[in-house]
């Protein structure tokens, strides 16, 4: 919890994240206009920040501000930006068969077909899930970058096409090839929100599909139910779910998961038009309970249960878990976040030199890389007759299409016969295998002894 002044009103901070990568302009602009109209629902000491993700970069349209004029300008600027959701339609593989819908000259049904095609991630698992994870990572990096405002913290996630994979063993043939769980896709955002104190209010940009009649919550009886799995994810029962309704359920289930695990509410269907007003109303009635759990930093997930004693007629919403995040995982998240936000994680004292790219198999290139580590920023300890430390190297890249690499961790052992002199450096050489196109790169060295992170960023690729 960020520090507050005793006796003063508790502000609420609304972080608005717009996923332009999956958004359709008409739906996005409608929701942005409604958010702008509802700025009057905020209290005098409340603040809003607005950011947008275009599939490659996260752009800040305004930092924390309570100025209505600044916010109106920012929302206007957001509506001028490209919305790339239509491009996601062509990402669906040819194997996808569009569900049959009544042949009626209804614009709503035409839009419904588009929405189903956008969110049928179950039939395009590999690429679709990577694209969703890209947006989720961007939202996670955004949340962590805006982690410290004093007061209550709320994140409105404006999303479209954030579906869940289909739990069908028949489709994948064996347990080893089962799709990832909803937690593996959306868990990073949930765990980051719970760690830094954000409540998620995901907003359903496309709204109601007229072919999907359900409760106002978006997951009503009898077929769109889910229950918590032992790992705090969702395990859907799709046995009674009509095929042509899966995509709507998929979108709403993912948004419900984000809200449910962080104590928020999903702004689904008609609630997209009153998302800010509803979030403002919802956050004005709460008890703020804090606790300091023991930390093992072992990446273990722990459940949280809040009980109302002696009040059987009341229900409570709260965070459902916290992740005991390890330092190694935290550093990886920081490095990956800097790739999207620009800049670097930690101190920008690392130097990196790239050699001439060489052809490799499969239309790839081999790029020699030399990393210069300043020993002034690394702690070496006397052990066994030498001064030594084992630091962690992370390298992550993203290309101009927004495709991002994994971020492996490599251990580098630095050792010398004596304590390093001021200004000394350690050279480490390695190679990168990349596709033959331009990439943006972030290189980071983490010293586990001191906690220092040294970073460098740049662009590499064919000349």
C-alpha positions as a Python dict, from the first residue, in 0.01 Angstrom:
ca = {
    (1, 'X'): (0, 0, 0),
    (2, 'X'): (137, 342, -90),
    (3, 'X'): (175, 599, 188),
    (4, 'X'): (-123, 820, 274),
    (5, 'X'): (-166, 1123, 499),
    (6, 'X'): (-380, 1049, 804),
    (7, 'X'): (-713, 1229, 799),
    (8, 'X'): (-705, 1318, 430),
    (9, 'X'): (-937, 1163, 169),
    (10, 'X'): (-811, 844, 7),
    (11, 'X'): (-774, 903, -368),
    (12, 'X'): (-856, 639, -626),
    (13, 'X'): (-617, 604, -919),
    (14, 'X'): (-765, 474, -1245),
    (15, 'X'): (-509, 329, -1486),
    (16, 'X'): (-675, 288, -1828),
    (17, 'X'): (-502, 38, -2059),
    (18, 'X'): (-622, 25, -2421),
    (19, 'X'): (-525, -287, -2616),
    (20, 'X'): (-525, -147, -2970),
    (21, 'X'): (-373, -468, -3104),
    (22, 'X'): (-706, -653, -3078),
    (23, 'X'): (-947, -358, -3073),
    (24, 'X'): (-1187, -267, -3353),
    (25, 'X'): (-1206, 110, -3396),
    (26, 'X'): (-1583, 140, -3366),
    (27, 'X'): (-1596, -56, -3041),
    (28, 'X'): (-1288, 109, -2893),
    (29, 'X'): (-1403, 462, -2973),
    (30, 'X'): (-1748, 399, -2829),
    (31, 'X'): (-1602, 286, -2497),
    (32, 'X'): (-1347, 570, -2489),
    (33, 'X'): (-1626, 823, -2547),
    (34, 'X'): (-1827, 673, -2260),
    (35, 'X'): (-1523, 684, -2032),
    (36, 'X'): (-1470, 1050, -2119),
    (37, 'X'): (-1836, 1128, -2051),
    (38, 'X'): (-1814, 965, -1708),
    (39, 'X'): (-1513, 1166, -1588),
    (40, 'X'): (-1761, 1371, -1388),
    (41, 'X'): (-1827, 1064, -1172),
    (42, 'X'): (-1478, 1089, -1024),
    (43, 'X'): (-1408, 1273, -703),
    (44, 'X'): (-1189, 1581, -683),
    (45, 'X'): (-883, 1395, -554),
    (46, 'X'): (-910, 1099, -795),
    (47, 'X'): (-661, 1066, -1080),
    (48, 'X'): (-644, 891, -1417),
    (49, 'X'): (-356, 773, -1638),
    (50, 'X'): (-413, 656, -1996),
    (51, 'X'): (-185, 423, -2195),
    (52, 'X'): (-225, 234, -2524),
    (53, 'X'): (-56, -76, -2667),
    (54, 'X'): (-25, -118, -3045),
    (55, 'X'): (124, -468, -3050),
    (56, 'X'): (483, -345, -3023),
    (57, 'X'): (504, -46, -2790),
    (58, 'X'): (320, 92, -2491),
    (59, 'X'): (252, 465, -2528),
    (60, 'X'): (163, 694, -2239),
    (61, 'X'): (-110, 933, -2348),
    (62, 'X'): (-120, 1100, -2009),
    (63, 'X'): (48, 1042, -1673),
    (64, 'X'): (-151, 1059, -1349),
    (65, 'X'): (-372, 1367, -1357),
    (66, 'X'): (-701, 1493, -1221),
    (67, 'X'): (-736, 1764, -1484),
    (68, 'X'): (-1053, 1706, -1685),
    (69, 'X'): (-914, 1912, -1975),
    (70, 'X'): (-594, 1706, -1992),
    (71, 'X'): (-793, 1383, -1977),
    (72, 'X'): (-1036, 1491, -2249),
    (73, 'X'): (-741, 1572, -2474),
    (74, 'X'): (-586, 1232, -2396),
    (75, 'X'): (-908, 1044, -2474),
    (76, 'X'): (-939, 1240, -2796),
    (77, 'X'): (-583, 1148, -2889),
    (78, 'X'): (-657, 782, -2811),
    (79, 'X'): (-947, 783, -3058),
    (80, 'X'): (-718, 916, -3332),
    (81, 'X'): (-480, 622, -3298),
    (82, 'X'): (-498, 312, -3514),
    (83, 'X'): (-702, 15, -3398),
    (84, 'X'): (-559, -310, -3532),
    (85, 'X'): (-830, -561, -3446),
    (86, 'X'): (-945, -605, -3805),
    (87, 'X'): (-593, -729, -3887),
    (88, 'X'): (-632, -1002, -3624),
    (89, 'X'): (-918, -1150, -3825),
    (90, 'X'): (-682, -1261, -4100),
    (91, 'X'): (-466, -1431, -3836),
    (92, 'X'): (-730, -1701, -3803),
    (93, 'X'): (-620, -2009, -3993),
    (94, 'X'): (-812, -2137, -4292),
    (95, 'X'): (-919, -2438, -4085),
    (96, 'X'): (-1152, -2219, -3881),
    (97, 'X'): (-1513, -2267, -3985),
    (98, 'X'): (-1733, -1970, -3908),
    (99, 'X'): (-2033, -2076, -3696),
    (100, 'X'): (-2362, -2071, -3885),
    (101, 'X'): (-2577, -1770, -3802),
    (102, 'X'): (-2921, -1677, -3931),
    (103, 'X'): (-2915, -1518, -4275),
    (104, 'X'): (-3067, -1185, -4175),
    (105, 'X'): (-2970, -838, -4305),
    (106, 'X'): (-2885, -727, -3952),
    (107, 'X'): (-2576, -514, -3893),
    (108, 'X'): (-2565, -653, -3541),
    (109, 'X'): (-2534, -1005, -3675),
    (110, 'X'): (-2272, -898, -3925),
    (111, 'X'): (-2073, -754, -3635),
    (112, 'X'): (-2139, -1074, -3442),
    (113, 'X'): (-1974, -1280, -3715),
    (114, 'X'): (-1673, -1050, -3703),
    (115, 'X'): (-1655, -1083, -3327),
    (116, 'X'): (-1666, -1460, -3338),
    (117, 'X'): (-1389, -1470, -3597),
    (118, 'X'): (-1176, -1235, -3385),
    (119, 'X'): (-1205, -1433, -3065),
    (120, 'X'): (-1196, -1795, -3183),
    (121, 'X'): (-854, -1849, -3029),
    (122, 'X'): (-931, -2215, -2962),
    (123, 'X'): (-893, -2295, -3331),
    (124, 'X'): (-568, -2107, -3379),
    (125, 'X'): (-395, -2190, -3056),
    (126, 'X'): (-27, -2134, -3115),
    (127, 'X'): (-25, -1798, -3289),
    (128, 'X'): (-337, -1666, -3122),
    (129, 'X'): (-216, -1743, -2773),
    (130, 'X'): (119, -1578, -2843),
    (131, 'X'): (-64, -1265, -2958),
    (132, 'X'): (-282, -1262, -2647),
    (133, 'X'): (20, -1318, -2425),
    (134, 'X'): (187, -1022, -2594),
    (135, 'X'): (-99, -795, -2492),
    (136, 'X'): (-114, -946, -2143),
    (137, 'X'): (259, -887, -2098),
    (138, 'X'): (214, -526, -2210),
    (139, 'X'): (-66, -478, -1957),
    (140, 'X'): (149, -639, -1688),
    (141, 'X'): (446, -415, -1765),
    (142, 'X'): (215, -112, -1763),
    (143, 'X'): (73, -202, -1425),
    (144, 'X'): (416, -251, -1272),
    (145, 'X'): (535, 81, -1415),
    (146, 'X'): (243, 262, -1248),
    (147, 'X'): (268, 75, -919),
    (148, 'X'): (328, 353, -667),
    (149, 'X'): (51, 616, -660),
    (150, 'X'): (-89, 675, -309),
    (151, 'X'): (-442, 549, -249),
    (152, 'X'): (-668, 290, -408),
    (153, 'X'): (-545, 150, -742),
    (154, 'X'): (-781, 41, -1021),
    (155, 'X'): (-693, -78, -1372),
    (156, 'X'): (-948, -64, -1653),
    (157, 'X'): (-833, -310, -1922),
    (158, 'X'): (-1005, -234, -2255),
    (159, 'X'): (-981, -565, -2439),
    (160, 'X'): (-1123, -758, -2732),
    (161, 'X'): (-1035, -1110, -2842),
    (162, 'X'): (-882, -1212, -2510),
    (163, 'X'): (-1022, -1564, -2521),
    (164, 'X'): (-937, -1882, -2336),
    (165, 'X'): (-811, -2210, -2484),
    (166, 'X'): (-1047, -2504, -2522),
    (167, 'X'): (-995, -2787, -2275),
    (168, 'X'): (-1042, -3074, -2520),
    (169, 'X'): (-810, -3373, -2497),
    (170, 'X'): (-955, -3511, -2818),
    (171, 'X'): (-835, -3203, -3008),
    (172, 'X'): (-476, -3239, -2888),
    (173, 'X'): (-438, -3616, -2867),
    (174, 'X'): (-229, -3644, -2551),
    (175, 'X'): (-181, -3479, -2215),
    (176, 'X'): (158, -3347, -2326),
    (177, 'X'): (-8, -3143, -2603),
    (178, 'X'): (-289, -2992, -2397),
    (179, 'X'): (-331, -2617, -2444),
    (180, 'X'): (-214, -2382, -2172),
    (181, 'X'): (-456, -2306, -1890),
    (182, 'X'): (-623, -1969, -1856),
    (183, 'X'): (-391, -1904, -1563),
    (184, 'X'): (-79, -1960, -1771),
    (185, 'X'): (-197, -1695, -2019),
    (186, 'X'): (-348, -1434, -1786),
    (187, 'X'): (-178, -1525, -1459),
    (188, 'X'): (113, -1278, -1499),
    (189, 'X'): (-130, -985, -1504),
    (190, 'X'): (-332, -1121, -1211),
    (191, 'X'): (-26, -1190, -997),
    (192, 'X'): (130, -852, -1071),
    (193, 'X'): (-198, -679, -983),
    (194, 'X'): (-227, -865, -655),
    (195, 'X'): (135, -796, -562),
    (196, 'X'): (124, -420, -619),
    (197, 'X'): (-234, -367, -502),
    (198, 'X'): (-435, -314, -821),
    (199, 'X'): (-795, -424, -870),
    (200, 'X'): (-879, -518, -1230),
    (201, 'X'): (-1196, -404, -1406),
    (202, 'X'): (-1165, -555, -1756),
    (203, 'X'): (-1391, -396, -2018),
    (204, 'X'): (-1557, -602, -2293),
    (205, 'X'): (-1498, -378, -2597),
    (206, 'X'): (-1727, -558, -2849),
    (207, 'X'): (-2017, -581, -2605),
    (208, 'X'): (-2309, -819, -2640),
    (209, 'X'): (-2319, -1072, -2919),
    (210, 'X'): (-2691, -1094, -3009),
    (211, 'X'): (-2654, -1468, -3063),
    (212, 'X'): (-2544, -1511, -2700),
    (213, 'X'): (-2827, -1462, -2449),
    (214, 'X'): (-2701, -1471, -2093),
    (215, 'X'): (-2704, -1295, -1761),
    (216, 'X'): (-2576, -942, -1718),
    (217, 'X'): (-2255, -1079, -1569),
    (218, 'X'): (-2181, -1250, -1898),
    (219, 'X'): (-2143, -1599, -1754),
    (220, 'X'): (-2496, -1700, -1662),
    (221, 'X'): (-2698, -2020, -1646),
    (222, 'X'): (-2702, -2283, -1767),
    (223, 'X'): (-2399, -2329, -1988),
    (224, 'X'): (-2137, -2067, -1916),
    (225, 'X'): (-2031, -2176, -1570),
    (226, 'X'): (-1679, -2223, -1444),
    (227, 'X'): (-1527, -2328, -1114),
    (228, 'X'): (-1187, -2271, -959),
    (229, 'X'): (-929, -2537, -1027),
    (230, 'X'): (-671, -2638, -764),
    (231, 'X'): (-429, -2395, -929),
    (232, 'X'): (-679, -2107, -902),
    (233, 'X'): (-741, -2111, -1276),
    (234, 'X'): (-1059, -2191, -1466),
    (235, 'X'): (-1167, -2536, -1576),
    (236, 'X'): (-1474, -2492, -1797),
    (237, 'X'): (-1743, -2749, -1851),
    (238, 'X'): (-1818, -2712, -2220),
    (239, 'X'): (-2034, -3022, -2254),
    (240, 'X'): (-2356, -2820, -2278),
    (241, 'X'): (-2211, -2519, -2457),
    (242, 'X'): (-2324, -2474, -2820),
    (243, 'X'): (-2029, -2452, -3058),
    (244, 'X'): (-2134, -2117, -3202),
    (245, 'X'): (-2140, -1963, -2853),
    (246, 'X'): (-1795, -2072, -2744),
    (247, 'X'): (-1620, -1758, -2864),
    (248, 'X'): (-1848, -1531, -2660),
    (249, 'X'): (-1805, -1747, -2353),
    (250, 'X'): (-1430, -1753, -2416),
    (251, 'X'): (-1398, -1374, -2416),
    (252, 'X'): (-1622, -1328, -2113),
    (253, 'X'): (-1458, -1608, -1914),
    (254, 'X'): (-1113, -1454, -1953),
    (255, 'X'): (-1233, -1110, -1843),
    (256, 'X'): (-1425, -1264, -1553),
    (257, 'X'): (-1110, -1446, -1445),
    (258, 'X'): (-907, -1124, -1436),
    (259, 'X'): (-1170, -949, -1226),
    (260, 'X'): (-1251, -1243, -1002),
    (261, 'X'): (-891, -1310, -901),
    (262, 'X'): (-820, -947, -808),
    (263, 'X'): (-1148, -850, -640),
    (264, 'X'): (-1285, -645, -929),
    (265, 'X'): (-1583, -670, -1163),
    (266, 'X'): (-1591, -760, -1534),
    (267, 'X'): (-1754, -484, -1739),
    (268, 'X'): (-1922, -717, -1986),
    (269, 'X'): (-2188, -650, -2250),
    (270, 'X'): (-2388, -333, -2168),
    (271, 'X'): (-2162, -253, -1874),
    (272, 'X'): (-1891, -148, -2121),
    (273, 'X'): (-2087, 178, -2161),
    (274, 'X'): (-2070, 260, -1788),
    (275, 'X'): (-1735, 102, -1703),
    (276, 'X'): (-1578, 404, -1535),
    (277, 'X'): (-1895, 504, -1350),
    (278, 'X'): (-1948, 148, -1225),
    (279, 'X'): (-1585, 111, -1119),
    (280, 'X'): (-1603, 443, -935),
    (281, 'X'): (-1919, 338, -752),
    (282, 'X'): (-1782, -6, -672),
    (283, 'X'): (-1457, 122, -524),
    (284, 'X'): (-1626, 367, -285),
    (285, 'X'): (-1749, 95, -51),
    (286, 'X'): (-1475, -131, 81),
    (287, 'X'): (-1267, -240, 376),
    (288, 'X'): (-894, -213, 327),
    (289, 'X'): (-724, -510, 493),
    (290, 'X'): (-351, -554, 472),
    (291, 'X'): (-114, -828, 580),
    (292, 'X'): (253, -904, 539),
    (293, 'X'): (300, -1270, 444),
    (294, 'X'): (626, -1457, 498),
    (295, 'X'): (834, -1439, 183),
    (296, 'X'): (1031, -1734, 50),
    (297, 'X'): (1067, -1585, -301),
    (298, 'X'): (1004, -1927, -455),
    (299, 'X'): (740, -1841, -720),
    (300, 'X'): (477, -2034, -524),
    (301, 'X'): (111, -1933, -550),
    (302, 'X'): (-79, -1894, -221),
    (303, 'X'): (-456, -1871, -182),
    (304, 'X'): (-624, -1588, 11),
    (305, 'X'): (-965, -1641, 171),
    (306, 'X'): (-1170, -1366, 338),
    (307, 'X'): (-1465, -1480, 554),
    (308, 'X'): (-1752, -1274, 693),
    (309, 'X'): (-1819, -1409, 1041),
    (310, 'X'): (-2178, -1395, 1161),
    (311, 'X'): (-2312, -1222, 847),
    (312, 'X'): (-2455, -1502, 631),
    (313, 'X'): (-2655, -1259, 416),
    (314, 'X'): (-2349, -1074, 288),
    (315, 'X'): (-2099, -1163, 19),
    (316, 'X'): (-1742, -1044, -11),
    (317, 'X'): (-1508, -992, -305),
    (318, 'X'): (-1134, -987, -249),
    (319, 'X'): (-806, -1090, -400),
    (320, 'X'): (-793, -1466, -423),
    (321, 'X'): (-419, -1527, -422),
    (322, 'X'): (-70, -1385, -417),
    (323, 'X'): (243, -1507, -591),
    (324, 'X'): (557, -1526, -381),
    (325, 'X'): (761, -1381, -664),
    (326, 'X'): (1129, -1470, -682),
    (327, 'X'): (1388, -1205, -757),
    (328, 'X'): (1484, -1388, -1076),
    (329, 'X'): (1127, -1381, -1207),
    (330, 'X'): (1089, -1017, -1108),
    (331, 'X'): (1405, -921, -1299),
    (332, 'X'): (1284, -1108, -1607),
    (333, 'X'): (953, -920, -1594),
    (334, 'X'): (1140, -589, -1564),
    (335, 'X'): (1357, -671, -1865),
    (336, 'X'): (1060, -777, -2077),
    (337, 'X'): (871, -468, -1970),
    (338, 'X'): (1154, -239, -2078),
    (339, 'X'): (1140, -400, -2422),
    (340, 'X'): (782, -275, -2459),
    (341, 'X'): (809, 60, -2282),
    (342, 'X'): (1149, 152, -2418),
    (343, 'X'): (1437, 251, -2197),
    (344, 'X'): (1621, 0, -1983),
    (345, 'X'): (1582, -183, -1654),
    (346, 'X'): (1824, -73, -1384),
    (347, 'X'): (2147, 116, -1457),
    (348, 'X'): (2239, 186, -1818),
    (349, 'X'): (2609, 110, -1771),
    (350, 'X'): (2630, -211, -1974),
    (351, 'X'): (2805, -191, -2312),
    (352, 'X'): (2720, -430, -2596),
    (353, 'X'): (2899, -474, -2929),
    (354, 'X'): (2757, -673, -3221),
    (355, 'X'): (2962, -839, -3492),
    (356, 'X'): (2869, -876, -3857),
    (357, 'X'): (2566, -1105, -3904),
    (358, 'X'): (2643, -1440, -4065),
    (359, 'X'): (2396, -1657, -4260),
    (360, 'X'): (2246, -1948, -4066),
    (361, 'X'): (2004, -2225, -4146),
    (362, 'X'): (1636, -2164, -4207),
    (363, 'X'): (1656, -1802, -4326),
    (364, 'X'): (1816, -1700, -3999),
    (365, 'X'): (2130, -1508, -3911),
    (366, 'X'): (2401, -1560, -3650),
    (367, 'X'): (2502, -1240, -3471),
    (368, 'X'): (2819, -1236, -3255),
    (369, 'X'): (2770, -1034, -2936),
    (370, 'X'): (3025, -902, -2686),
    (371, 'X'): (2904, -773, -2348),
    (372, 'X'): (3121, -535, -2143),
    (373, 'X'): (3036, -562, -1770),
    (374, 'X'): (3173, -279, -1550),
    (375, 'X'): (3310, -439, -1233),
    (376, 'X'): (3255, -113, -1044),
    (377, 'X'): (2884, -205, -1049),
    (378, 'X'): (2927, -574, -959),
    (379, 'X'): (3003, -711, -612),
    (380, 'X'): (3287, -965, -612),
    (381, 'X'): (3343, -1165, -292),
    (382, 'X'): (3665, -1338, -174),
    (383, 'X'): (3604, -1712, -196),
    (384, 'X'): (3855, -1997, -222),
    (385, 'X'): (4150, -1774, -294),
    (386, 'X'): (3979, -1566, -567),
    (387, 'X'): (3733, -1281, -599),
    (388, 'X'): (3421, -1412, -762),
    (389, 'X'): (3050, -1376, -834),
    (390, 'X'): (2794, -1548, -1056),
    (391, 'X'): (2573, -1299, -1237),
    (392, 'X'): (2264, -1364, -1450),
    (393, 'X'): (2248, -1265, -1816),
    (394, 'X'): (1915, -1203, -1988),
    (395, 'X'): (1867, -1121, -2355),
    (396, 'X'): (1526, -1058, -2509),
    (397, 'X'): (1435, -931, -2856),
    (398, 'X'): (1124, -821, -3044),
    (399, 'X'): (1085, -775, -3420),
    (400, 'X'): (892, -515, -3616),
    (401, 'X'): (584, -741, -3618),
    (402, 'X'): (579, -754, -3239),
    (403, 'X'): (696, -1116, -3215),
    (404, 'X'): (899, -1147, -2897),
    (405, 'X'): (1155, -1406, -2793),
    (406, 'X'): (1160, -1595, -2468),
    (407, 'X'): (1396, -1456, -2203),
    (408, 'X'): (1637, -1733, -2098),
    (409, 'X'): (1863, -1683, -1796),
    (410, 'X'): (2232, -1767, -1840),
    (411, 'X'): (2479, -1772, -1551),
    (412, 'X'): (2814, -1598, -1602),
    (413, 'X'): (3091, -1673, -1351),
    (414, 'X'): (3328, -1380, -1297),
    (415, 'X'): (3648, -1458, -1107),
    (416, 'X'): (3989, -1298, -1054),
    (417, 'X'): (4294, -1339, -829),
    (418, 'X'): (4241, -1003, -657),
    (419, 'X'): (3978, -739, -596),
    (420, 'X'): (3908, -550, -920),
    (421, 'X'): (4067, -212, -975),
    (422, 'X'): (3844, 92, -1031),
    (423, 'X'): (3733, 111, -1392),
    (424, 'X'): (3797, -255, -1470),
    (425, 'X'): (3557, -447, -1695),
    (426, 'X'): (3477, -808, -1775),
    (427, 'X'): (3411, -916, -2134),
    (428, 'X'): (3163, -1190, -2214),
    (429, 'X'): (3105, -1315, -2568),
    (430, 'X'): (2813, -1513, -2705),
    (431, 'X'): (2604, -1547, -3021),
    (432, 'X'): (2242, -1480, -3111),
    (433, 'X'): (2041, -1673, -3368),
    (434, 'X'): (1770, -1450, -3514),
    (435, 'X'): (1536, -1434, -3806),
    (436, 'X'): (1677, -1230, -4092),
    (437, 'X'): (1500, -906, -4004),
    (438, 'X'): (1548, -609, -3776),
    (439, 'X'): (1499, -659, -3402),
    (440, 'X'): (1494, -440, -3095),
    (441, 'X'): (1703, -593, -2816),
    (442, 'X'): (1743, -552, -2441),
    (443, 'X'): (2044, -705, -2263),
    (444, 'X'): (2053, -715, -1883),
    (445, 'X'): (2297, -844, -1623),
    (446, 'X'): (2163, -904, -1271),
    (447, 'X'): (2395, -927, -971),
    (448, 'X'): (2215, -1147, -713),
    (449, 'X'): (2453, -1039, -437),
    (450, 'X'): (2383, -665, -453),
    (451, 'X'): (2054, -677, -645),
    (452, 'X'): (2198, -444, -911),
    (453, 'X'): (2066, -465, -1268),
    (454, 'X'): (2282, -338, -1555),
    (455, 'X'): (2118, -296, -1894),
    (456, 'X'): (2166, -190, -2253),
    (457, 'X'): (1926, -169, -2546),
    (458, 'X'): (1955, -120, -2919),
    (459, 'X'): (1862, -246, -3264),
    (460, 'X'): (2018, -540, -3447),
    (461, 'X'): (1956, -715, -3775),
    (462, 'X'): (2065, -728, -4137),
    (463, 'X'): (2253, -425, -4263),
}
